[in-house]
Coordinates of C-alpha atoms and ligand atoms in Angstrom, one line a residue:
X1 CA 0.0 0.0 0.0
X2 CA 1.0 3.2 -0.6
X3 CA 1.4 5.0 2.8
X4 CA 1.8 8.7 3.6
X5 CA 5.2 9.9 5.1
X6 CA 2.9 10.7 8.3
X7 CA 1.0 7.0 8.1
X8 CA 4.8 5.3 8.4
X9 CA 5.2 7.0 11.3
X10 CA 2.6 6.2 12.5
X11 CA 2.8 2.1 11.9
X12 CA 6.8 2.5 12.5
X13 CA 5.5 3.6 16.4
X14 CA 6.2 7.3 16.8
X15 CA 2.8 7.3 18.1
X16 CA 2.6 4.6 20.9
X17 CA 1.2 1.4 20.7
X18 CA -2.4 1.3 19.8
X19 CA -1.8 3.7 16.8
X20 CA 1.0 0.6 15.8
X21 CA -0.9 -1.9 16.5
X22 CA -4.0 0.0 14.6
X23 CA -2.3 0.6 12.1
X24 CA -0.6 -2.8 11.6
X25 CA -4.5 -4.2 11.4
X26 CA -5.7 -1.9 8.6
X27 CA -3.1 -2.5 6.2
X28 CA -3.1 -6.0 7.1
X29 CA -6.5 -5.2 5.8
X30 CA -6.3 -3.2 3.3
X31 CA -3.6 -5.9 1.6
X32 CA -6.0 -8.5 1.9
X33 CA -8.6 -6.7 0.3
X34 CA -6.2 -5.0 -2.7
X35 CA -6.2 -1.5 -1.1
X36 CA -4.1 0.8 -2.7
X37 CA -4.0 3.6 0.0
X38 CA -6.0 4.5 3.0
X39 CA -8.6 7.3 3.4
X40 CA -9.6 10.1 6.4
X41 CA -12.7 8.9 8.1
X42 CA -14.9 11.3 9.5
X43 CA -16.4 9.4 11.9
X44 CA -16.5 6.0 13.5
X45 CA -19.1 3.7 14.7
X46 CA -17.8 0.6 17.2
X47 CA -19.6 -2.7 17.6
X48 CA -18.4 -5.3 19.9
X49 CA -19.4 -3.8 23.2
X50 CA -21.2 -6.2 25.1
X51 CA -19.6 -8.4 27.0
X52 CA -22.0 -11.1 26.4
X53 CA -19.7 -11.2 23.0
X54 CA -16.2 -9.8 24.0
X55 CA -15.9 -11.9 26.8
X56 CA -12.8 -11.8 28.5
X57 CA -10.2 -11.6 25.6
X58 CA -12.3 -8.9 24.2
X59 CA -11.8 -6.8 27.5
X60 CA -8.4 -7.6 27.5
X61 CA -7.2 -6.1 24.1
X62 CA -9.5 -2.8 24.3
X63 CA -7.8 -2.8 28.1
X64 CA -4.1 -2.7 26.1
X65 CA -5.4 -0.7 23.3
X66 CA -7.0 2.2 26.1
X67 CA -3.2 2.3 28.1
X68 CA -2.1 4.9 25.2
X69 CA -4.8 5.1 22.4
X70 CA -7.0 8.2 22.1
X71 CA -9.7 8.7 19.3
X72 CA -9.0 11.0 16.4
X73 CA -12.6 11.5 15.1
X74 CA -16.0 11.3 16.7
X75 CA -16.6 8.0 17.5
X76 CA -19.5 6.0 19.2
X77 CA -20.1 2.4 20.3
X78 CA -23.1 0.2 19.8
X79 CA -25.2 -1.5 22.1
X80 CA -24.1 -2.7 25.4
X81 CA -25.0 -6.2 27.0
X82 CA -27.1 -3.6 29.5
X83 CA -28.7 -0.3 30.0
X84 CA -25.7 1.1 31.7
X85 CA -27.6 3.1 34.7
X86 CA -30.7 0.3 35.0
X87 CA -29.1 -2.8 34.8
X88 CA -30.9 -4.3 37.7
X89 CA -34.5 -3.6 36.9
X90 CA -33.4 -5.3 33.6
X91 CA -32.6 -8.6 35.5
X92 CA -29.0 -8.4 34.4
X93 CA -26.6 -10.1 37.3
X94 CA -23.4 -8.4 39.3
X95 CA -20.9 -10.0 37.9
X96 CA -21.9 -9.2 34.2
X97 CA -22.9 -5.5 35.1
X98 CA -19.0 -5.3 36.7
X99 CA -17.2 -6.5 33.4
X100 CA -19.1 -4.9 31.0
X101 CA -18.8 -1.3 32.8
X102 CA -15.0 -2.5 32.5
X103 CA -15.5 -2.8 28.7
X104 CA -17.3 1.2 28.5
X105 CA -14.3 2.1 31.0
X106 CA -12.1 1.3 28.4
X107 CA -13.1 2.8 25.9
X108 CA -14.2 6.2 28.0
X109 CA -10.2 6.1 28.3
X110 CA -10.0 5.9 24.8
X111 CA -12.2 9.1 24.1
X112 CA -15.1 7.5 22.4
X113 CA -18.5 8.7 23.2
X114 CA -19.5 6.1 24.9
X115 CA -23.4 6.6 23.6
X116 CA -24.5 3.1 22.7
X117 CA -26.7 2.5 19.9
X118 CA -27.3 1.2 16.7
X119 CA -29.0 4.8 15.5
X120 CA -25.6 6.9 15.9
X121 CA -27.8 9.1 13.2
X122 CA -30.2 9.9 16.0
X123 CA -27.1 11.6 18.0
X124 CA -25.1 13.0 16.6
X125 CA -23.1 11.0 14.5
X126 CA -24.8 11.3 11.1
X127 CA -22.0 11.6 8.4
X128 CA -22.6 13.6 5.0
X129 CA -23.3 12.4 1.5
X130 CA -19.9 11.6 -0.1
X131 CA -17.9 11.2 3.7
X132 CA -15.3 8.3 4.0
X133 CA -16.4 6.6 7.9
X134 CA -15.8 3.0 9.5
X135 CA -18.7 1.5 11.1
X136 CA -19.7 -2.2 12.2
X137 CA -23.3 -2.8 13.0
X138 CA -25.2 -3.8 9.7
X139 CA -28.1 -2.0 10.1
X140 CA -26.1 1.2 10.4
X141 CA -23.7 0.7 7.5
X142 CA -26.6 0.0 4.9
X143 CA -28.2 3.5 6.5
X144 CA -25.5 5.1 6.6
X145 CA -24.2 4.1 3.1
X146 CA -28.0 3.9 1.6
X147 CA -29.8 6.6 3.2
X148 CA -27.1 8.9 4.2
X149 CA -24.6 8.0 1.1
X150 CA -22.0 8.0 3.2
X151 CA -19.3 5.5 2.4
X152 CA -18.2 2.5 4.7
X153 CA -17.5 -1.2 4.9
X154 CA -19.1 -3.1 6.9
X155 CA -16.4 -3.2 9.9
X156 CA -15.5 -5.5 12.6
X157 CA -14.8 -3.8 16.0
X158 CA -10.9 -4.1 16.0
X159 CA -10.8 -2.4 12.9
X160 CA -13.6 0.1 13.5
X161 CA -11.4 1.0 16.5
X162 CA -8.3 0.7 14.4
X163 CA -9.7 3.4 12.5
X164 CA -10.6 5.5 15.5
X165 CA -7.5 5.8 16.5
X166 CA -5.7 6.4 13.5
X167 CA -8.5 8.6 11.7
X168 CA -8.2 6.3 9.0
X169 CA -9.2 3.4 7.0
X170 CA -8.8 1.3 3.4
X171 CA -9.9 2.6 0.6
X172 CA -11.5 -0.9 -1.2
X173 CA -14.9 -2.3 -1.5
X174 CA -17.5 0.5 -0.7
X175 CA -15.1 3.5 -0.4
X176 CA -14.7 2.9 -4.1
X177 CA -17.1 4.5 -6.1
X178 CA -16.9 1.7 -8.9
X179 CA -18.7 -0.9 -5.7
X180 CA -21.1 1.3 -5.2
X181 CA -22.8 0.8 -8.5
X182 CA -26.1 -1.2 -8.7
X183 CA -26.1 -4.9 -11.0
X184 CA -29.0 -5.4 -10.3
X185 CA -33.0 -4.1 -10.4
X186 CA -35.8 -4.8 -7.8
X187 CA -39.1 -4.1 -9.1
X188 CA -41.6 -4.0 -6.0
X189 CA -45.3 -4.6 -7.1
X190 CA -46.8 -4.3 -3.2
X191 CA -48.8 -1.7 -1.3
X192 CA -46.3 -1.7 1.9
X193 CA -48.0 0.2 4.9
X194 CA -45.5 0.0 8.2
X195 CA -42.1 -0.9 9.0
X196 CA -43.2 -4.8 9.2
X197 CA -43.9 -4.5 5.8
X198 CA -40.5 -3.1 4.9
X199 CA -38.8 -5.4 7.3
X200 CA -40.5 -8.2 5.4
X201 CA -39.3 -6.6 2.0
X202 CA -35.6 -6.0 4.0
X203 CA -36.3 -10.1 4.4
X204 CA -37.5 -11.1 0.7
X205 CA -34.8 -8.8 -1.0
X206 CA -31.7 -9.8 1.4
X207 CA -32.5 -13.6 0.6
X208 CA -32.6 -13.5 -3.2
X209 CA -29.6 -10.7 -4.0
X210 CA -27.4 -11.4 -0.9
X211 CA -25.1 -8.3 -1.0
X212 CA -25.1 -7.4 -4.3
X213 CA -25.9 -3.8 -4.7
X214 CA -29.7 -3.3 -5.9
X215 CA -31.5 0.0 -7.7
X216 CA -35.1 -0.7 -6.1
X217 CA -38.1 0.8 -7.2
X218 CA -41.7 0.5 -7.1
X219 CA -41.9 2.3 -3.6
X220 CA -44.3 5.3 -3.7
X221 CA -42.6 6.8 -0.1
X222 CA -40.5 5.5 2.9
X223 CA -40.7 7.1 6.5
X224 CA -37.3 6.8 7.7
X225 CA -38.4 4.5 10.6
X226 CA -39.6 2.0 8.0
X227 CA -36.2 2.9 6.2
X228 CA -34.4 1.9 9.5
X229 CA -36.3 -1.2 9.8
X230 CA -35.8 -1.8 5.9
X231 CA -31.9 -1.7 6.3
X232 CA -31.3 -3.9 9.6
X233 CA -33.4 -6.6 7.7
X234 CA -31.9 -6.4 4.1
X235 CA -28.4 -6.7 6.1
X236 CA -29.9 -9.3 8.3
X237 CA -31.1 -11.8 5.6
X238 CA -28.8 -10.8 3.3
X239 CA -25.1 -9.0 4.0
X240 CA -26.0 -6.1 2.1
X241 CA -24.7 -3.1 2.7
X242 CA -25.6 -0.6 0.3
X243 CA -29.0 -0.5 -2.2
X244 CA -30.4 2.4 -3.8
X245 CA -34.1 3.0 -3.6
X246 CA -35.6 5.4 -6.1
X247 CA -36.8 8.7 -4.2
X248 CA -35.4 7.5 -0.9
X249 CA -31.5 7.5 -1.5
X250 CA -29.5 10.3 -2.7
X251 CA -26.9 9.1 -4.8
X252 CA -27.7 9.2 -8.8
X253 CA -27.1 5.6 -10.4
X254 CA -28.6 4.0 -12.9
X255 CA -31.2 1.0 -13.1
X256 CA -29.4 -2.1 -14.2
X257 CA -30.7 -4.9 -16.3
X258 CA -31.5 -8.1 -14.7
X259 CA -34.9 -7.1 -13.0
X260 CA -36.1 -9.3 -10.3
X261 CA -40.0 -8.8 -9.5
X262 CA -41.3 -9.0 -5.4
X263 CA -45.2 -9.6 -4.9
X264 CA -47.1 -8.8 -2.0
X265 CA -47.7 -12.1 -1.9
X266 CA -44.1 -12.9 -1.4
X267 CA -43.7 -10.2 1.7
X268 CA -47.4 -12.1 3.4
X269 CA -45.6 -14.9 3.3
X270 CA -42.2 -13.9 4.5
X271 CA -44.7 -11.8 7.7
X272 CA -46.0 -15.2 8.1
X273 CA -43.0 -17.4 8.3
X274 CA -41.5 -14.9 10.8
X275 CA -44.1 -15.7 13.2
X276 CA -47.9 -15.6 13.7
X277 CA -49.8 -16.8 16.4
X278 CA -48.0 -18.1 19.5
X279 CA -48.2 -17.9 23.8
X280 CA -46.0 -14.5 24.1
X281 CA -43.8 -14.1 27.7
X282 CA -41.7 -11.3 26.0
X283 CA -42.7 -8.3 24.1
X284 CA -39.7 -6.4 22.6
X285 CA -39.5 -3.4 20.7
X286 CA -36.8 -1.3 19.2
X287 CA -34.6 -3.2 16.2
X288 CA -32.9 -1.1 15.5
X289 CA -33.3 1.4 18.5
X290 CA -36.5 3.4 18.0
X291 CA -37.1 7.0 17.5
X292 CA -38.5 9.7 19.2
X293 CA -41.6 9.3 16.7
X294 CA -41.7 5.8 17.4
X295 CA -41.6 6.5 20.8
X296 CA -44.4 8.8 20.7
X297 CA -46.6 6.1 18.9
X298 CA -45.9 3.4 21.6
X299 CA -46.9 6.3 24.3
X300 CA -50.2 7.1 22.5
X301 CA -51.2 3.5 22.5
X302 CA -49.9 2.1 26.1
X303 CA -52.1 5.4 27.2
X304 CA -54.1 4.1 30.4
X305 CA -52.8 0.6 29.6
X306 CA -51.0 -1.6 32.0
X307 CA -48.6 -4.2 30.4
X308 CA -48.5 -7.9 31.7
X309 CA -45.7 -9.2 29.8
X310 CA -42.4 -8.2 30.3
X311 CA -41.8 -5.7 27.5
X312 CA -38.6 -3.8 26.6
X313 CA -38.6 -0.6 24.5
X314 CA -34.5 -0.4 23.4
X315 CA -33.5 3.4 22.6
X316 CA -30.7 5.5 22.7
X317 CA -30.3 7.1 26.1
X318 CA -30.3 10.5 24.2
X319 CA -33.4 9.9 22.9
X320 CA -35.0 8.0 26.0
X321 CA -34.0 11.2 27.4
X322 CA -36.0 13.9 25.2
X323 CA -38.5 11.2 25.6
X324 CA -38.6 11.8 29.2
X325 CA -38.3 15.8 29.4
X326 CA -41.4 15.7 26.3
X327 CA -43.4 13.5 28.9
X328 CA -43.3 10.0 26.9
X329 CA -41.3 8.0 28.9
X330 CA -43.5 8.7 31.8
X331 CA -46.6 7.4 29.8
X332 CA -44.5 4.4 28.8
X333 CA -43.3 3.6 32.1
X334 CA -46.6 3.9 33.6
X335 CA -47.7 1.1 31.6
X336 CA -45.1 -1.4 33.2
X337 CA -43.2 -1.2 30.3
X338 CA -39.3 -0.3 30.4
X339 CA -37.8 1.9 28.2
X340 CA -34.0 0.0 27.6
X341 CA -31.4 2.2 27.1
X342 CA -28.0 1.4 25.7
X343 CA -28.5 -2.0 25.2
X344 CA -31.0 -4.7 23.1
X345 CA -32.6 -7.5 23.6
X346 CA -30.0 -9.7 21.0
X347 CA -26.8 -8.4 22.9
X348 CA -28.5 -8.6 26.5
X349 CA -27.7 -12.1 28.2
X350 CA -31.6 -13.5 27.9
X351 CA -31.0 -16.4 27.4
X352 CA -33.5 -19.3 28.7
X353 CA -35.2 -15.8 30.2
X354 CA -38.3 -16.6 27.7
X355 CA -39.7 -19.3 25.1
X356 CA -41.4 -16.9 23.1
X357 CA -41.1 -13.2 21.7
X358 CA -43.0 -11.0 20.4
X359 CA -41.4 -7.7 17.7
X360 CA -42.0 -6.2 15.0
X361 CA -38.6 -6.1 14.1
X362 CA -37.2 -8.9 11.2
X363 CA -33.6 -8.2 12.4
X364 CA -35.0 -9.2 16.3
X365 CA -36.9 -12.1 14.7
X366 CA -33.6 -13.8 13.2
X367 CA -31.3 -13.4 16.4
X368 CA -34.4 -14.3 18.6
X369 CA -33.9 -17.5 17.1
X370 CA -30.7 -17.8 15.8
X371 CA -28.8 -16.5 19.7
X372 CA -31.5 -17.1 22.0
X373 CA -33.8 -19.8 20.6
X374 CA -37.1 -18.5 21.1
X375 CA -39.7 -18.8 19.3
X376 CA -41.0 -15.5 17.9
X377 CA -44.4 -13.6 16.6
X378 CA -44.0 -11.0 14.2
X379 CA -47.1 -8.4 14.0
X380 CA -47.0 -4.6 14.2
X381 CA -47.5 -2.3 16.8
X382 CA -50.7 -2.2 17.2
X383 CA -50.7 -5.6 17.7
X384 CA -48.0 -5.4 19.4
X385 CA -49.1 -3.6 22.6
X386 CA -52.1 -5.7 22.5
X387 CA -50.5 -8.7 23.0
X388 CA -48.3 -6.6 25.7
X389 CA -51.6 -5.7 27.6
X390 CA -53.7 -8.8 27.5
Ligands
F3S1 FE1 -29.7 -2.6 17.2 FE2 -29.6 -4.7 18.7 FE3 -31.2 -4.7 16.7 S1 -27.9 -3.6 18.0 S2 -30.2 -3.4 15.2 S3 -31.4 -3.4 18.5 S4 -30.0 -6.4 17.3

């Protein structure tokens, strides 16, 4: 790779350690992948934060990395294996809450914001159309690469922090404008009317295109909640990372020959294999972490409702917190319901917690059953909170 005079110094150790060892990992990268230099980042996004994954190797190299490395750009982390002020309301034991406020520790020492979420666009970090970043979670690298048109790989979290501390990252795959070209068009011939119905399409489209890059049209409009849900799906089911969506996205590409044509009666049927009728102990909402809007809706129906299944709202504590000075959260928590913050329910250890869960996320449905092994319903809201209140 070619490296600036100021990037050898840096992976020759002028800098310290971490910004060695950071730098050894992305052009280790970058080598493997054909790379021929690396690019600024404006802003980072780390994933691999809960414990519940790290474990204790994971807390040991952010512990090494944190005894001399300090961020470069604005970085944030993703969900933690806990809502890092509730834990115990959330059921989550002592010895778990102790090692995973070692892993936020770390990483405070590093100068990351340690806000943890999987909607960095709904605090602050929302890059610009045409900005070089490094993020990890899949739902927010097809946002932010889709909706925002911002350009990232889909990172791990060693090089997502490599790239923190360094301020830089490879220049290959989606940094390239070449890969960011569709091969391939999605015709959608479906009424779609909430964000199950675009998780469904997320669900459809991510198993038959995998993550080739798709121009999809045939979508009269798209809130950017059901965008949100869209993108965690599409990467869920399929790896993608970037689409195109014609009046949603903002980058100007061309539609490519083959077209592939989704019914609604293909998205019924993807609704119904994610999960219809079933005895519900869990009600969990917030996949990716919701919005103040989507907030707001939950309040308006909970309203004078109590909740008797355990039911977890995940948000970002930013946002849980204009929730609560706007007078939502005290509606929602006046139901029975708890408003999660910083964590989810697929990185919190729940595990043999509950048999059965209830979302209207497809990205929850997978993990629900892929990490947990429950079995899942999959309805909207409305629905939703009824099955939360009967
Ligand atoms: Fe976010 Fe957890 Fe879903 S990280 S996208 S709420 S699995």
């Amino acid at each position: 790779m070619d490296l600036t005079h100021e990037e050898r110094e840096m992976l020759s150790g002028r800098d310290g350690y971490a910004v060695r060892k950071s730098m050894e990992i992305l052009v280790a990268l970058g080598e493997i992948y054909g790379a021929k230099r690396l690019v600024e980042v404006a802003s980072v996004q780390i994933a691999g934060v809960s414990y519940d994954n790290l474990g204790d190797a994971g807390l040991a190299f952010l512990n090494e990395m944190a005894r001399d490395g300090r961020v470069r750009v604005f970085t944030t982390l993703n969900p933690a294996g806990m809502d890092l002020l509730d834990w115990k309301s959330l059921g989550i034991d002592e010895a778990f809450a102790r090692k995973q406020t070692m892993v936020i520790e770390a990483f405070e020492r590093m100068g990351v914001r340690t806000t943890c979420t999987c909607t960095p666009y709904f605090v602050g970090n929302e890059p610009r159309l045409g900005e070089h970043v490094s993020w990890s979670e899949s739902s927010a690298v097809c946002y932010a690469n889709s909706i925002l048109g911002a350009k990232t790989n889909r990172e791990g979290g060693p090089s997502a922090l490599a790239a923190a501390l360094t301020g830089r990252t490879p220049e290959y795959g989606y940094h390239l404008d070449a890969e960011r070209q569709p091969v391939v068009t999605i015709e959608v011939n479906a009424a779609l009317h909430d964000i199950v119905d675009f998780g469904a399409l997320g669900n459809v489209i991510g198993k038959k295109i995998g993550n080739k890059v798709a121009f999809i049209r045939g979508i009269e409009r798209a809130t950017t909640d059901e965008l949100k849900s869209f993108c965690a799906s599409i990467a869920t089911y399929g790896g993608t990372a970037l689409f195109h969506m014609e009046g949603s996205t903002p980058e100007q590409v061309r539609a490519p020959e083959p077209t592939l044509r989704i019914s609604g009666q293909e998205i019924e049927e993807a609704k119904a294999e994610m999960g219809g009728e079933a005895e519900v102990d869990f009600v969990a909402i917030g996949c990716p972490h919701c919005s103040l809007k989507e907030l707001q809706d939950i309040a308006a129906l909970l309203k004078g409702r109590k909740v008797t299944k355990e039911t977890w709202i995940a948000v970002a504590r930013p946002v849980k917190e204009e929730a609560r000075r706007s007078g939502v959260l005290e509606i929602i928590e006046a139901s029975g319901a708890r408003c999660a913050a910083d964590t989810c329910f697929v990185v919190a250890p729940i595990r043999g917690r509950f048999t059965c869960m209830a979302t209207n996320s497809a990205k929850a449905v997978f993990y629900a059953r892929s990490k947990n092994q429950f079995k899942t319903v999959y309805v909207p809201l409305e629905q939703l909170i009824d099955i939360a209140t009967s």
